[in-house]
Amino acid sequence: MKRIRGGMCVISDEMAYREYLEGREESADILVDRYGDALTYYINGYIHDIHESEDLMIEAFARVFAKERSIDGKGSFRAYLYKTARNLTIRHTQKHKLWFLHLDEVDFELPSEELVETRLLQNEREKCLYEAMAKLKTEYREALYLVSIEGMSYSEAGKILGKSEQQMTNLVHRGKKSLRKILEQGGFSYADE
């Protein structure tokens, strides 16, 4: 299905995939432009190496494009792509258990003085959230990431994780509950209490 948005014709993921399979190479570019960066960040959340994440993103697209699988239904291509990337990432993680800090990824530039305190507080919160997410059960962490950070519907995320929509609802609810408990143990409190 093609839609008109801002004077431009917007093609659905599934239509672009079918067009690619029919030989229109530019349709693959549309999909890579649409999901490449987000998929790289999704993978990087697991392996913490942006360069390896980019390589795995490219490999995920290559596998999806090579299989010529019929994909129907809104969100099906995205779910299939993310599931492929997730499986590649799991295999990669099993092969490479060590994490490395690359010096070119370290920020040595100091911010202006008025931003120092705000930035430190924000960085500390992000660090605590990241550490808390790392303590969650894998299925909770994946569910929260796909729904909360990637903005996927429960149905889309369920296709990636092999769960029903109700199971995803339960995973997200339990994940939030567990995350909140971990954060409270770390000294965080909530304004809505």
Short mmCIF file of C-alpha atoms in Angstrom, two decimals:
data_model
loop_
_atom_site.label_atom_id
_atom_site.label_comp_id
_atom_site.label_asym_id
_atom_site.label_seq_id
_atom_site.Cartn_x
_atom_site.Cartn_y
_atom_site.Cartn_z
CA MET A 1 0.00 0.00 0.00
CA LYS A 2 1.36 3.39 -0.98
CA ARG A 3 0.37 6.49 0.99
CA ILE A 4 0.88 10.15 0.18
CA ARG A 5 2.67 12.05 2.95
CA GLY A 6 3.81 15.64 2.48
CA GLY A 7 3.55 15.38 -1.29
CA MET A 8 5.70 12.23 -1.33
CA CYS A 9 4.59 8.69 -1.94
CA VAL A 10 5.35 6.52 1.10
CA ILE A 11 5.57 2.80 0.48
CA SER A 12 4.86 0.19 3.17
CA ASP A 13 7.66 -2.05 4.37
CA GLU A 14 5.98 -5.12 3.02
CA MET A 15 5.43 -3.52 -0.42
CA ALA A 16 9.07 -2.35 -0.55
CA TYR A 17 10.23 -5.88 0.32
CA ARG A 18 8.05 -7.40 -2.42
CA GLU A 19 9.34 -4.83 -4.91
CA TYR A 20 12.92 -5.70 -3.95
CA LEU A 21 12.20 -9.38 -4.52
CA GLU A 22 10.82 -8.42 -7.95
CA GLY A 23 14.17 -6.83 -8.83
CA ARG A 24 13.83 -3.18 -7.79
CA GLU A 25 17.10 -2.63 -5.89
CA GLU A 26 16.09 0.88 -4.71
CA SER A 27 13.37 -0.68 -2.54
CA ALA A 28 16.07 -2.32 -0.41
CA ASP A 29 17.59 1.14 0.12
CA ILE A 30 14.24 2.41 1.40
CA LEU A 31 14.12 -0.34 4.03
CA VAL A 32 17.75 0.10 5.07
CA ASP A 33 17.24 3.88 5.39
CA ARG A 34 14.08 3.28 7.41
CA TYR A 35 15.48 0.74 9.89
CA GLY A 36 19.28 0.67 9.65
CA ASP A 37 20.12 3.08 12.47
CA ALA A 38 17.47 1.84 14.89
CA LEU A 39 18.45 -1.77 14.28
CA THR A 40 22.12 -0.93 14.87
CA TYR A 41 21.25 0.66 18.24
CA TYR A 42 19.07 -2.33 19.13
CA ILE A 43 21.98 -4.70 18.47
CA ASN A 44 24.42 -2.40 20.24
CA GLY A 45 22.29 -2.69 23.38
CA TYR A 46 23.39 -6.32 23.52
CA ILE A 47 26.99 -6.31 22.37
CA HIS A 48 28.18 -2.78 23.26
CA ASP A 49 30.31 -2.41 20.14
CA ILE A 50 28.90 -0.02 17.57
CA HIS A 51 31.14 -1.26 14.76
CA GLU A 52 30.19 -4.91 15.30
CA SER A 53 26.56 -3.77 15.62
CA GLU A 54 26.74 -2.13 12.20
CA ASP A 55 28.19 -5.32 10.73
CA LEU A 56 25.43 -7.42 12.31
CA MET A 57 22.79 -4.96 11.05
CA ILE A 58 24.11 -5.36 7.51
CA GLU A 59 24.17 -9.15 7.91
CA ALA A 60 20.56 -9.13 9.21
CA PHE A 61 19.39 -7.20 6.14
CA ALA A 62 21.41 -9.48 3.87
CA ARG A 63 19.77 -12.58 5.34
CA VAL A 64 16.29 -11.10 5.10
CA PHE A 65 16.86 -10.06 1.49
CA ALA A 66 18.43 -13.41 0.56
CA LYS A 67 15.68 -15.65 1.95
CA GLU A 68 12.85 -14.31 -0.22
CA ARG A 69 10.28 -15.11 2.43
CA SER A 70 6.68 -14.04 1.88
CA ILE A 71 5.82 -11.34 4.40
CA ASP A 72 2.27 -10.12 4.78
CA GLY A 73 0.58 -7.86 7.29
CA LYS A 74 1.50 -4.48 8.70
CA GLY A 75 4.63 -4.67 10.86
CA SER A 76 5.56 -8.14 9.62
CA PHE A 77 8.73 -7.05 7.79
CA ARG A 78 9.97 -5.07 10.80
CA ALA A 79 9.28 -7.99 13.15
CA TYR A 80 11.03 -10.44 10.82
CA LEU A 81 14.03 -8.12 10.48
CA TYR A 82 14.37 -7.60 14.24
CA LYS A 83 13.95 -11.32 14.94
CA THR A 84 16.70 -12.08 12.42
CA ALA A 85 18.95 -9.46 14.03
CA ARG A 86 18.20 -10.81 17.51
CA ASN A 87 19.16 -14.34 16.49
CA LEU A 88 22.39 -13.13 14.88
CA THR A 89 23.19 -11.10 17.98
CA ILE A 90 22.61 -14.04 20.31
CA ARG A 91 24.94 -16.20 18.22
CA HIS A 92 27.52 -13.41 18.13
CA THR A 93 27.32 -12.92 21.91
CA GLN A 94 27.83 -16.63 22.51
CA LYS A 95 30.96 -16.56 20.33
CA HIS A 96 32.41 -13.35 21.82
CA LYS A 97 31.99 -13.23 25.60
CA LEU A 98 34.49 -10.40 26.18
CA TRP A 99 33.47 -6.74 25.93
CA PHE A 100 36.03 -4.13 24.99
CA LEU A 101 36.08 -0.38 25.51
CA HIS A 102 37.36 1.37 22.40
CA LEU A 103 39.28 4.57 23.11
CA ASP A 104 37.73 6.30 20.09
CA GLU A 105 34.30 5.93 21.76
CA VAL A 106 35.37 7.74 24.95
CA ASP A 107 34.38 11.41 25.15
CA PHE A 108 37.32 13.44 26.49
CA GLU A 109 35.74 16.84 25.78
CA LEU A 110 34.46 18.65 28.89
CA PRO A 111 31.11 20.45 28.75
CA SER A 112 30.66 24.08 29.82
CA GLU A 113 30.52 24.69 33.60
CA GLU A 114 26.78 25.40 33.81
CA LEU A 115 25.99 22.07 32.14
CA VAL A 116 28.38 19.96 34.22
CA GLU A 117 26.04 19.30 37.15
CA THR A 118 22.99 18.65 34.94
CA ARG A 119 24.96 16.36 32.65
CA LEU A 120 26.47 14.44 35.57
CA LEU A 121 23.03 13.90 37.09
CA GLN A 122 21.61 12.78 33.75
CA ASN A 123 24.57 10.46 33.12
CA GLU A 124 24.20 8.98 36.60
CA ARG A 125 20.49 8.33 36.04
CA GLU A 126 21.18 6.73 32.65
CA LYS A 127 23.93 4.61 34.17
CA CYS A 128 21.64 3.45 36.98
CA LEU A 129 18.85 2.67 34.51
CA TYR A 130 21.27 0.77 32.26
CA GLU A 131 22.64 -1.20 35.23
CA ALA A 132 19.10 -1.92 36.45
CA MET A 133 18.04 -3.08 32.97
CA ALA A 134 21.09 -5.38 32.88
CA LYS A 135 19.88 -7.02 36.12
CA LEU A 136 16.47 -7.87 34.66
CA LYS A 137 15.65 -11.30 33.33
CA THR A 138 16.53 -11.40 29.64
CA GLU A 139 12.93 -11.73 28.48
CA TYR A 140 11.86 -8.70 30.57
CA ARG A 141 14.77 -6.61 29.26
CA GLU A 142 14.03 -7.52 25.63
CA ALA A 143 10.30 -6.85 26.02
CA LEU A 144 10.88 -3.45 27.65
CA TYR A 145 13.46 -2.46 25.05
CA LEU A 146 11.30 -3.34 22.07
CA VAL A 147 8.11 -1.77 23.44
CA SER A 148 9.47 1.23 25.38
CA ILE A 149 12.57 2.22 23.45
CA GLU A 150 11.82 0.98 19.93
CA GLY A 151 8.14 1.94 20.24
CA MET A 152 6.88 -1.36 18.87
CA SER A 153 3.40 -2.61 19.56
CA TYR A 154 3.00 -5.66 21.78
CA SER A 155 2.04 -7.63 18.69
CA GLU A 156 5.19 -6.61 16.76
CA ALA A 157 7.46 -7.29 19.73
CA GLY A 158 5.71 -10.61 20.27
CA LYS A 159 6.55 -11.70 16.73
CA ILE A 160 10.22 -11.00 17.40
CA LEU A 161 10.31 -12.82 20.73
CA GLY A 162 7.95 -15.62 19.71
CA LYS A 163 5.27 -14.56 22.22
CA SER A 164 1.57 -13.77 21.99
CA GLU A 165 0.29 -10.24 22.52
CA GLN A 166 -0.99 -11.21 25.99
CA GLN A 167 2.36 -12.75 26.91
CA MET A 168 4.06 -9.52 25.83
CA THR A 169 1.65 -7.48 27.95
CA ASN A 170 2.55 -9.66 30.92
CA LEU A 171 6.29 -9.48 30.22
CA VAL A 172 6.25 -5.68 29.94
CA HIS A 173 4.17 -5.33 33.11
CA ARG A 174 6.43 -7.70 35.08
CA GLY A 175 9.53 -6.10 33.57
CA LYS A 176 8.44 -2.63 34.67
CA LYS A 177 7.59 -3.95 38.12
CA SER A 178 11.00 -5.66 38.44
CA LEU A 179 12.81 -2.60 37.07
CA ARG A 180 11.04 -0.35 39.55
CA LYS A 181 11.99 -2.67 42.43
CA ILE A 182 15.64 -2.72 41.34
CA LEU A 183 15.71 1.07 41.02
CA GLU A 184 14.07 1.54 44.42
CA GLN A 185 16.68 -0.74 45.96
CA GLY A 186 19.26 1.57 44.39
CA GLY A 187 17.74 4.61 46.12
CA PHE A 188 15.43 5.97 43.45
CA SER A 189 11.99 7.24 44.42
CA TYR A 190 9.03 8.24 42.29
CA ALA A 191 7.12 11.53 42.26
CA ASP A 192 3.77 9.83 41.69
CA GLU A 193 3.77 8.16 45.12
#
